[in-house]
Coordinates of N, CA, C and O in Angstrom, one line a residue:
M1 N -136.2 -115.3 -150.1 CA -137.8 -115.6 -150.4 C -137.9 -115.2 -152.3 O -137.5 -114.4 -152.6
A2 N -138.4 -116.3 -152.7 CA -138.6 -115.9 -154.2 C -139.6 -114.7 -154.9 O -140.6 -114.6 -154.1
D3 N -139.3 -114.7 -156.1 CA -140.2 -113.4 -156.4 C -141.0 -114.6 -157.3 O -141.2 -114.7 -158.8
Y4 N -142.5 -114.3 -156.3 CA -143.5 -115.4 -156.8 C -143.9 -115.4 -158.5 O -144.4 -115.6 -159.4
A5 N -144.1 -113.4 -158.9 CA -144.4 -112.7 -160.3 C -143.7 -113.9 -161.2 O -144.4 -113.5 -162.2
L6 N -142.4 -113.3 -161.1 CA -141.6 -114.3 -162.0 C -141.9 -115.2 -162.3 O -141.4 -116.1 -163.6
L7 N -142.3 -116.4 -161.4 CA -143.2 -117.5 -162.0 C -143.9 -117.7 -163.0 O -144.2 -118.7 -163.5
K8 N -144.8 -116.3 -163.0 CA -145.5 -116.8 -164.3 C -145.3 -116.1 -166.0 O -145.7 -116.4 -166.3
K9 N -143.6 -115.9 -165.2 CA -143.3 -116.0 -167.2 C -143.3 -117.3 -168.0 O -142.9 -118.0 -168.3
L10 N -143.0 -118.8 -166.5 CA -143.0 -119.6 -166.9 C -144.2 -120.4 -167.1 O -145.2 -120.0 -167.3
K11 N -143.8 -121.4 -168.8 CA -145.5 -121.7 -169.2 C -145.2 -123.6 -168.9 O -144.1 -124.1 -169.3
L12 N -145.4 -123.9 -168.0 CA -145.8 -125.8 -167.3 C -146.2 -126.1 -168.4 O -145.9 -127.4 -168.4
T13 N -146.3 -125.7 -169.8 CA -146.7 -127.1 -170.5 C -145.2 -127.4 -171.3 O -145.1 -127.9 -172.1
N14 N -144.5 -126.4 -171.5 CA -143.5 -126.0 -172.1 C -142.9 -126.9 -170.9 O -141.9 -126.9 -169.5
P15 N -142.5 -128.2 -171.2 CA -141.5 -129.8 -170.3 C -140.5 -129.1 -169.5 O -140.3 -129.7 -168.8
W16 N -139.8 -128.4 -169.8 CA -137.9 -127.6 -169.6 C -138.9 -126.7 -168.4 O -137.6 -126.4 -167.9
H17 N -140.1 -126.1 -168.6 CA -139.8 -125.0 -168.1 C -140.7 -126.3 -165.9 O -140.1 -126.0 -165.3
L18 N -141.6 -127.0 -166.3 CA -142.1 -127.8 -165.7 C -140.9 -128.6 -164.7 O -141.4 -128.7 -163.5
L19 N -140.2 -129.1 -166.0 CA -138.8 -129.7 -165.0 C -138.6 -128.2 -163.8 O -138.1 -129.5 -162.7
A20 N -137.8 -127.6 -164.4 CA -137.2 -126.9 -163.7 C -137.6 -126.7 -162.6 O -137.9 -126.1 -161.2
V21 N -138.8 -126.2 -162.0 CA -140.3 -126.0 -161.1 C -140.3 -127.4 -160.5 O -141.2 -127.5 -159.5
G22 N -139.7 -128.3 -160.9 CA -139.7 -129.6 -160.4 C -141.4 -130.5 -160.0 O -141.5 -130.4 -159.3
L23 N -141.6 -130.3 -161.5 CA -142.8 -130.9 -161.1 C -144.1 -130.1 -160.3 O -144.8 -130.8 -160.3
G24 N -143.8 -128.6 -160.5 CA -144.7 -128.1 -159.6 C -144.4 -127.6 -158.0 O -144.5 -126.5 -158.1
T25 N -143.0 -128.6 -157.6 CA -143.1 -128.7 -156.2 C -142.5 -126.6 -155.9 O -142.1 -126.5 -154.7
G26 N -141.5 -126.5 -156.7 CA -141.0 -125.7 -156.3 C -141.8 -124.5 -156.5 O -141.4 -122.7 -156.5
L27 N -143.3 -124.0 -157.1 CA -144.8 -123.6 -157.4 C -144.9 -122.4 -155.9 O -146.1 -121.7 -155.4
C28 N -144.2 -123.5 -154.5 CA -145.1 -123.4 -153.6 C -144.5 -122.0 -153.3 O -142.6 -121.3 -153.2
P29 N -145.1 -120.9 -152.2 CA -145.1 -119.5 -152.6 C -144.2 -119.1 -151.3 O -143.1 -118.1 -150.9
K30 N -144.0 -120.3 -150.1 CA -142.8 -119.9 -149.1 C -142.2 -121.6 -149.3 O -142.7 -122.8 -149.1
A31 N -140.8 -121.2 -149.3 CA -140.3 -122.1 -149.1 C -139.9 -123.4 -150.1 O -140.1 -124.9 -149.8
P32 N -139.5 -122.6 -150.7 CA -140.3 -123.5 -152.5 C -138.5 -124.7 -152.5 O -138.9 -125.9 -152.8
G33 N -137.7 -124.3 -152.5 CA -136.9 -126.0 -151.9 C -137.1 -126.7 -151.1 O -136.2 -127.9 -151.2
T34 N -137.8 -126.1 -150.2 CA -138.0 -127.1 -148.6 C -139.1 -128.1 -149.9 O -138.9 -129.1 -149.6
C35 N -139.9 -127.2 -150.0 CA -141.1 -127.6 -151.1 C -140.2 -129.2 -152.3 O -140.7 -130.5 -152.6
G36 N -139.7 -128.6 -152.5 CA -139.1 -129.2 -154.5 C -138.2 -130.3 -153.5 O -137.7 -131.8 -153.3
S37 N -137.0 -130.5 -152.3 CA -136.9 -131.6 -151.4 C -137.1 -132.1 -150.8 O -137.4 -133.5 -151.0
F38 N -138.4 -131.9 -150.5 CA -139.9 -132.7 -150.1 C -140.5 -133.8 -151.3 O -140.4 -135.1 -150.7
G39 N -140.2 -133.2 -152.2 CA -141.0 -134.0 -152.9 C -140.3 -135.3 -153.7 O -140.4 -136.5 -154.5
A40 N -138.3 -134.6 -153.8 CA -137.7 -135.5 -154.5 C -137.7 -136.5 -153.4 O -137.0 -137.9 -154.0
M41 N -137.5 -136.1 -151.9 CA -137.2 -137.1 -151.3 C -138.3 -137.7 -151.3 O -138.2 -139.9 -150.9
L42 N -140.3 -138.2 -151.4 CA -140.9 -138.5 -152.2 C -140.5 -139.7 -153.1 O -141.1 -141.0 -152.7
I43 N -140.4 -139.1 -154.4 CA -139.8 -140.2 -155.9 C -138.9 -140.9 -154.8 O -138.7 -142.0 -155.0
G44 N -137.7 -140.9 -154.4 CA -136.4 -140.7 -154.0 C -136.9 -142.6 -153.2 O -136.7 -143.5 -153.3
M45 N -138.2 -142.4 -152.1 CA -138.4 -143.2 -151.5 C -139.3 -144.2 -152.0 O -138.6 -145.3 -151.6
V46 N -139.4 -144.2 -152.8 CA -140.3 -145.1 -153.7 C -139.3 -146.1 -154.8 O -138.9 -146.8 -154.6
V47 N -138.1 -145.3 -155.2 CA -136.6 -145.6 -155.6 C -135.9 -147.1 -154.7 O -136.2 -147.6 -155.2
V48 N -135.3 -146.3 -153.5 CA -134.9 -147.2 -152.4 C -135.8 -148.2 -152.3 O -135.3 -149.3 -152.0
T49 N -136.9 -148.3 -152.2 CA -137.9 -149.1 -151.8 C -137.5 -150.8 -152.2 O -137.5 -151.4 -152.5
F50 N -137.9 -150.1 -153.8 CA -138.2 -151.1 -155.1 C -136.9 -151.2 -155.7 O -137.1 -152.4 -156.5
S51 N -135.5 -150.4 -155.7 CA -134.6 -150.4 -156.2 C -132.9 -150.4 -155.5 O -133.2 -149.7 -155.3
P52 N -132.3 -151.0 -156.1 CA -130.8 -150.8 -155.7 C -130.5 -149.3 -155.8 O -130.3 -148.8 -156.8
W53 N -129.5 -149.5 -155.3 CA -128.8 -147.9 -154.8 C -128.7 -147.2 -156.0 O -128.8 -145.6 -156.4
Y54 N -128.1 -148.0 -157.7 CA -127.7 -147.1 -158.7 C -128.6 -146.8 -159.3 O -128.5 -146.2 -160.4
V55 N -129.9 -147.1 -159.9 CA -131.1 -147.2 -160.1 C -131.4 -145.4 -159.8 O -131.1 -144.6 -160.0
L56 N -131.4 -144.8 -158.3 CA -131.5 -143.5 -158.0 C -130.3 -143.0 -158.6 O -130.2 -142.1 -158.4
A57 N -129.0 -143.8 -158.2 CA -127.8 -143.0 -159.0 C -128.2 -142.6 -160.2 O -127.9 -141.3 -160.5
G58 N -128.1 -143.5 -161.2 CA -128.4 -143.2 -162.4 C -129.2 -142.2 -162.4 O -129.4 -141.2 -163.8
L59 N -130.6 -142.9 -161.9 CA -131.8 -140.8 -162.0 C -131.0 -139.2 -161.6 O -131.9 -139.4 -162.6
A60 N -130.6 -139.5 -160.7 CA -129.4 -138.9 -160.8 C -128.4 -137.9 -161.6 O -129.0 -136.4 -161.8
V61 N -128.1 -138.9 -162.0 CA -126.6 -138.9 -162.9 C -127.9 -137.7 -164.6 O -127.7 -136.6 -164.9
I62 N -128.4 -138.8 -164.7 CA -129.7 -137.8 -165.6 C -130.5 -136.9 -165.5 O -130.5 -136.6 -166.8
L63 N -130.9 -136.9 -164.2 CA -131.5 -136.0 -163.8 C -130.8 -134.5 -163.9 O -131.3 -133.0 -164.4
Y64 N -129.2 -134.8 -163.5 CA -128.5 -133.2 -163.4 C -128.0 -133.0 -165.0 O -128.4 -131.3 -165.1
F65 N -128.0 -133.9 -166.2 CA -127.8 -133.4 -167.7 C -129.0 -132.4 -168.2 O -129.2 -131.6 -168.5
L66 N -130.5 -133.5 -167.9 CA -131.6 -132.3 -168.2 C -132.0 -131.3 -167.2 O -132.6 -130.7 -168.0
G67 N -131.3 -131.3 -166.2 CA -131.4 -130.0 -165.4 C -130.6 -129.3 -166.0 O -131.5 -127.9 -166.1
V68 N -129.8 -129.5 -166.0 CA -129.3 -127.8 -166.3 C -129.2 -127.6 -167.7 O -129.9 -126.1 -167.9
K69 N -130.1 -128.0 -168.2 CA -131.1 -127.6 -169.9 C -132.7 -127.7 -169.9 O -132.9 -126.1 -169.9
A70 N -132.6 -127.4 -168.5 CA -134.3 -126.8 -167.9 C -134.3 -125.6 -167.3 O -134.3 -124.3 -166.9
C71 N -132.8 -125.7 -166.2 CA -132.5 -124.3 -166.0 C -132.1 -123.5 -167.0 O -132.1 -122.1 -166.1
N72 N -131.6 -123.7 -167.5 CA -131.0 -122.6 -168.4 C -132.3 -121.9 -169.3 O -133.0 -120.6 -169.1
E73 N -133.5 -122.3 -169.8 CA -134.6 -122.3 -170.2 C -135.4 -121.1 -169.5 O -136.2 -120.5 -169.5
A74 N -135.6 -121.5 -168.2 CA -136.3 -121.1 -166.8 C -135.4 -119.2 -167.1 O -136.4 -119.0 -166.7
E75 N -134.2 -119.7 -167.0 CA -133.4 -118.7 -166.4 C -133.8 -117.3 -167.3 O -134.0 -116.1 -167.7
R76 N -133.6 -118.2 -168.4 CA -134.1 -117.5 -169.8 C -135.7 -116.7 -170.2 O -135.9 -115.8 -170.4
A77 N -136.5 -117.5 -169.6 CA -137.4 -116.9 -170.2 C -137.8 -115.9 -168.4 O -138.8 -115.2 -168.9
M78 N -137.0 -115.9 -167.0 CA -137.6 -115.6 -166.2 C -136.1 -114.3 -165.7 O -136.9 -113.1 -165.4
G79 N -135.2 -114.8 -167.0 CA -134.4 -113.1 -166.7 C -134.3 -113.4 -165.5 O -133.9 -111.9 -165.2
I80 N -133.5 -113.9 -164.9 CA -133.0 -114.1 -163.6 C -132.5 -115.6 -163.2 O -132.6 -116.5 -163.5
H81 N -131.0 -115.6 -162.6 CA -130.7 -116.5 -162.0 C -130.9 -117.5 -161.0 O -130.7 -116.6 -160.3
D82 N -131.0 -118.2 -160.7 CA -131.2 -119.6 -160.2 C -132.3 -118.4 -158.3 O -132.6 -118.3 -158.1
H83 N -133.8 -118.6 -159.4 CA -134.6 -118.1 -159.0 C -135.3 -119.1 -158.0 O -135.0 -120.7 -158.1
G84 N -135.5 -118.7 -156.8 CA -136.2 -119.2 -155.8 C -136.5 -121.0 -156.5 O -137.1 -122.2 -155.5
G85 N -137.9 -120.9 -157.5 CA -138.3 -121.7 -157.4 C -138.4 -122.9 -158.8 O -139.3 -123.6 -158.9
I86 N -137.0 -122.5 -158.8 CA -136.0 -123.6 -160.3 C -136.0 -124.6 -158.7 O -134.4 -124.3 -158.3
V87 N -136.1 -125.7 -159.0 CA -135.9 -126.3 -157.8 C -135.3 -127.7 -158.0 O -135.0 -129.1 -157.6
V88 N -135.4 -128.0 -159.7 CA -134.8 -129.2 -160.1 C -133.9 -129.3 -159.5 O -133.2 -130.3 -159.2
D89 N -132.6 -128.8 -159.2 CA -131.2 -129.4 -158.5 C -132.2 -129.4 -156.9 O -130.8 -130.7 -156.4
E90 N -132.6 -129.3 -156.4 CA -133.0 -129.6 -155.1 C -133.3 -131.2 -155.6 O -133.1 -132.5 -154.2
F91 N -133.9 -131.8 -156.7 CA -134.2 -132.8 -156.7 C -132.7 -133.7 -156.5 O -132.5 -134.9 -156.5
V92 N -131.7 -133.4 -157.4 CA -130.6 -133.6 -158.1 C -129.6 -134.0 -156.6 O -129.8 -134.8 -156.3
G93 N -130.0 -132.6 -155.9 CA -128.9 -133.4 -155.0 C -129.4 -134.0 -153.4 O -129.1 -134.4 -152.8
M94 N -131.6 -133.8 -153.7 CA -131.8 -134.7 -152.5 C -131.1 -136.3 -152.7 O -131.2 -137.6 -152.1
F95 N -131.4 -136.8 -154.7 CA -131.3 -138.3 -155.3 C -129.8 -138.6 -154.9 O -130.2 -139.9 -154.0
I96 N -128.9 -137.8 -154.5 CA -128.1 -138.2 -154.0 C -127.5 -138.0 -153.2 O -126.5 -139.0 -152.0
S97 N -128.4 -137.1 -151.6 CA -128.1 -137.6 -150.4 C -128.6 -138.9 -149.9 O -128.2 -139.5 -148.5
M98 N -129.9 -139.7 -151.3 CA -130.4 -141.1 -150.5 C -129.8 -142.0 -150.8 O -129.9 -142.8 -150.7
L99 N -128.5 -142.2 -151.1 CA -127.7 -143.2 -152.0 C -126.8 -143.8 -150.9 O -126.5 -144.7 -151.5
W100 N -127.1 -143.6 -150.1 CA -126.5 -144.3 -148.7 C -127.8 -145.2 -148.3 O -127.5 -146.2 -147.4
I101 N -128.6 -144.8 -148.4 CA -130.1 -145.8 -147.7 C -130.3 -147.3 -148.6 O -130.3 -147.6 -149.9
P102 N -130.1 -148.1 -147.3 CA -130.3 -149.5 -147.7 C -131.2 -149.4 -148.5 O -132.6 -149.2 -148.0
Q103 N -131.7 -150.5 -149.1 CA -132.7 -150.9 -150.2 C -133.7 -151.4 -149.5 O -133.8 -152.1 -148.4
G104 N -135.1 -150.9 -149.4 CA -136.0 -151.4 -148.7 C -136.1 -150.3 -147.1 O -136.9 -150.7 -146.7
Q105 N -135.0 -149.8 -146.9 CA -135.1 -148.8 -145.7 C -135.9 -147.9 -145.7 O -134.6 -146.4 -145.1
W106 N -137.1 -147.1 -146.7 CA -137.2 -145.6 -146.8 C -137.3 -144.8 -146.0 O -137.5 -143.7 -146.2
Q107 N -137.4 -145.8 -144.7 CA -138.0 -144.4 -143.9 C -136.7 -143.7 -143.2 O -136.9 -143.2 -142.3
L108 N -135.7 -144.0 -143.6 CA -134.4 -143.4 -143.2 C -134.0 -142.1 -144.2 O -133.2 -141.4 -144.1
A109 N -135.0 -142.1 -145.4 CA -135.3 -140.3 -146.1 C -135.1 -139.5 -145.8 O -134.6 -138.3 -146.0
L110 N -135.7 -140.0 -144.3 CA -135.9 -138.0 -143.7 C -135.3 -137.5 -143.2 O -134.6 -136.6 -142.7
I111 N -133.6 -138.9 -142.7 CA -132.7 -138.4 -142.3 C -131.9 -136.9 -142.9 O -130.7 -136.3 -143.6
A112 N -131.4 -138.3 -144.6 CA -130.9 -137.5 -146.4 C -132.1 -136.5 -145.8 O -130.4 -135.0 -146.4
F113 N -133.0 -135.9 -146.3 CA -133.6 -134.7 -146.0 C -133.4 -133.7 -145.4 O -132.9 -132.6 -146.1
V114 N -133.3 -134.4 -144.1 CA -132.8 -132.9 -142.9 C -130.6 -132.9 -143.5 O -130.6 -131.6 -143.7
L115 N -130.7 -133.7 -143.6 CA -129.1 -133.4 -143.7 C -128.3 -132.7 -145.2 O -128.2 -131.6 -145.4
F116 N -129.8 -133.0 -145.9 CA -129.3 -131.9 -147.3 C -129.4 -131.0 -147.4 O -129.5 -129.7 -147.9
R117 N -131.1 -130.3 -146.5 CA -131.5 -129.1 -146.5 C -130.1 -128.2 -146.0 O -130.1 -127.7 -145.1
I118 N -129.9 -129.3 -144.8 CA -128.5 -128.3 -143.8 C -128.0 -127.6 -144.6 O -127.4 -126.7 -144.7
F119 N -126.8 -129.1 -145.4 CA -125.9 -128.6 -146.5 C -126.1 -126.8 -147.3 O -125.4 -127.0 -147.7
D120 N -128.0 -127.5 -147.9 CA -128.3 -126.7 -148.5 C -128.5 -125.2 -148.4 O -127.9 -124.1 -149.7
I121 N -128.8 -125.1 -147.0 CA -128.9 -123.6 -147.0 C -127.8 -122.8 -146.2 O -127.0 -122.0 -146.8
A122 N -127.0 -123.7 -145.6 CA -125.6 -123.3 -144.3 C -124.6 -123.4 -145.3 O -123.6 -122.3 -145.5
K123 N -124.2 -123.7 -146.3 CA -123.5 -123.9 -148.3 C -122.3 -123.6 -147.8 O -121.1 -123.2 -147.9
P124 N -121.6 -124.4 -147.1 CA -120.3 -125.2 -146.2 C -119.0 -124.7 -147.5 O -120.0 -125.5 -149.3
F125 N -118.2 -124.7 -147.6 CA -117.1 -124.3 -148.6 C -117.1 -126.1 -149.7 O -116.8 -127.4 -148.4
P126 N -117.1 -126.7 -150.7 CA -117.1 -126.1 -151.5 C -118.7 -125.0 -152.5 O -118.7 -124.0 -153.5
V127 N -119.4 -125.2 -151.5 CA -121.0 -125.8 -152.0 C -121.0 -123.7 -152.3 O -121.8 -123.6 -153.1
G128 N -121.1 -123.0 -151.3 CA -121.4 -121.5 -151.0 C -120.3 -121.4 -152.5 O -120.8 -119.5 -153.3
W129 N -119.0 -121.3 -152.3 CA -118.4 -121.3 -153.5 C -118.7 -121.3 -155.2 O -118.9 -120.5 -156.2
A130 N -119.3 -122.3 -155.2 CA -120.2 -123.0 -156.1 C -121.1 -122.0 -156.3 O -122.0 -122.1 -157.9
D131 N -122.2 -122.0 -155.4 CA -123.4 -121.3 -155.4 C -123.6 -120.2 -156.1 O -123.9 -119.0 -157.2
R132 N -122.1 -119.0 -155.9 CA -121.8 -117.7 -156.4 C -121.0 -117.4 -157.7 O -121.0 -116.1 -157.9
N133 N -119.9 -118.6 -157.5 CA -119.0 -118.5 -159.1 C -119.8 -118.9 -160.2 O -119.2 -119.0 -161.3
I134 N -120.5 -120.0 -160.2 CA -120.5 -120.6 -161.7 C -121.6 -120.1 -161.7 O -122.7 -120.2 -160.7
T135 N -122.6 -119.8 -163.4 CA -124.0 -119.3 -163.8 C -124.3 -120.3 -164.5 O -123.7 -121.2 -165.1
G136 N -125.0 -119.7 -165.0 CA -125.8 -120.7 -165.9 C -127.0 -121.9 -165.2 O -127.2 -121.5 -164.6
G137 N -127.1 -122.9 -166.3 CA -128.2 -123.5 -165.5 C -126.9 -125.1 -165.1 O -127.1 -124.9 -163.4
T138 N -125.3 -124.8 -165.1 CA -124.9 -125.5 -164.3 C -124.0 -125.1 -163.0 O -124.6 -125.9 -162.3
G139 N -124.2 -123.9 -162.8 CA -124.4 -123.1 -161.4 C -125.4 -123.7 -160.4 O -125.2 -124.1 -159.7
I140 N -126.4 -123.6 -161.3 CA -128.2 -123.9 -160.7 C -127.5 -125.0 -160.1 O -127.7 -125.6 -158.4
M141 N -127.1 -125.8 -160.6 CA -127.3 -128.2 -160.8 C -125.7 -128.1 -159.2 O -126.2 -128.7 -158.4
V142 N -124.8 -127.1 -159.5 CA -123.5 -127.9 -158.8 C -123.7 -127.9 -158.0 O -123.6 -128.8 -156.9
D143 N -123.7 -126.3 -157.3 CA -124.0 -126.4 -155.3 C -124.4 -127.0 -155.1 O -125.0 -128.0 -154.2
D144 N -126.1 -127.7 -155.5 CA -127.4 -128.9 -154.8 C -126.3 -130.0 -154.6 O -126.5 -130.7 -153.8
V145 N -125.0 -130.4 -156.0 CA -124.7 -131.2 -156.1 C -123.5 -131.7 -155.6 O -123.3 -132.8 -153.8
L146 N -122.9 -130.8 -154.8 CA -121.6 -130.5 -153.7 C -122.6 -130.4 -152.3 O -122.5 -131.5 -151.3
A147 N -123.8 -130.5 -152.0 CA -124.3 -130.5 -151.2 C -125.3 -131.3 -150.9 O -124.6 -132.4 -149.7
G148 N -125.1 -132.0 -151.8 CA -126.2 -134.0 -151.8 C -124.8 -134.5 -151.6 O -125.5 -135.6 -150.7
L149 N -123.8 -134.4 -151.6 CA -122.7 -135.3 -150.8 C -122.3 -134.6 -150.1 O -121.9 -136.0 -149.3
Y150 N -122.0 -133.7 -149.8 CA -121.8 -133.3 -148.1 C -122.6 -134.6 -147.4 O -122.5 -135.3 -146.2
A151 N -124.0 -134.6 -148.0 CA -125.0 -135.2 -146.9 C -125.3 -136.6 -146.5 O -125.6 -137.4 -146.2
L152 N -125.1 -137.4 -148.3 CA -124.1 -138.3 -148.5 C -123.5 -138.8 -147.5 O -123.5 -140.3 -147.1
I153 N -122.3 -138.5 -147.5 CA -121.4 -138.8 -146.5 C -121.2 -138.7 -144.8 O -121.2 -139.7 -144.5
C154 N -122.4 -137.3 -144.7 CA -123.2 -137.7 -143.6 C -124.4 -138.6 -142.9 O -123.9 -139.6 -142.1
G155 N -124.6 -139.0 -144.1 CA -125.8 -140.1 -143.7 C -124.7 -142.0 -143.9 O -125.3 -142.4 -143.0
A156 N -124.2 -141.4 -144.8 CA -123.5 -142.6 -144.6 C -122.9 -143.1 -143.2 O -122.8 -144.0 -143.0
L157 N -121.5 -141.9 -142.6 CA -120.9 -142.5 -142.0 C -122.0 -142.2 -140.5 O -122.1 -143.0 -139.4
L158 N -122.9 -141.8 -140.9 CA -123.9 -142.4 -139.6 C -125.0 -143.7 -139.1 O -125.1 -144.5 -138.4
W159 N -124.9 -144.0 -140.8 CA -125.6 -146.0 -141.1 C -124.1 -146.1 -140.6 O -124.3 -147.4 -139.7
Y160 N -122.8 -145.9 -141.1 CA -121.9 -146.6 -140.2 C -122.2 -147.1 -139.2 O -121.2 -148.6 -138.6
F161 N -122.5 -146.2 -138.3 CA -121.6 -146.2 -136.9 C -122.9 -146.3 -135.9 O -123.3 -146.9 -135.1
T162 N -123.8 -146.0 -136.2 CA -125.3 -146.4 -135.9 C -126.5 -147.3 -136.2 O -127.0 -148.3 -135.3
G163 N -125.6 -148.0 -137.6 CA -126.6 -148.8 -138.2 C -128.1 -149.4 -137.6 O -129.4 -148.1 -138.2
D164 N -128.6 -150.2 -136.9 CA -130.1 -150.4 -136.8 C -130.5 -149.3 -135.8 O -132.0 -149.6 -135.3
L165 N -129.6 -149.1 -135.5 CA -129.9 -147.6 -134.2 C -130.9 -147.1 -135.0 O -132.4 -146.4 -134.2
L166 N -131.0 -146.8 -136.3 CA -131.8 -145.3 -136.5 C -133.0 -145.9 -137.1 O -134.0 -145.4 -137.5
L167 N -133.1 -147.0 -136.9 CA -134.5 -147.8 -138.1 C -135.5 -148.5 -136.4 O -136.6 -148.6 -136.1
S168 N -134.6 -148.4 -135.5 CA -135.3 -148.6 -133.9 C -136.9 -147.1 -133.5 O -136.5 -146.2 -133.8

């Protein structure tokens, strides 16, 4: 569980801090990672409804690089690595996990959400290794990118083998 008092060291008027806490979704006192992932899923649902997959992919890439900087700034302000309230990494991981969803099929986002949370919490290799061994903003971001890739692969395979059954 995240030390909520450390979040008070962040200035939400600072755009890097606001981005680090996922536009406020990481401020949830319980399960901030899940709250951040849910917020990202809602944004991702809008994107997959109206845009092809590569728009969400581009958003994930841009947010990754901005997120590294935001995480570094938040770490510096709080004096701690990978505080639970830093959830911009969940946004990137969720966006990656949703890349398999066909345009307009926003209702499949809940499956991507569940898959991403499973891999983000369980941290199978190399997710756990990255979480423990890569430092700074890059370290915060990379494990969620990897969890997102696992969720993407599983979601794509699920869609490939079941297709329209998921929409029934």
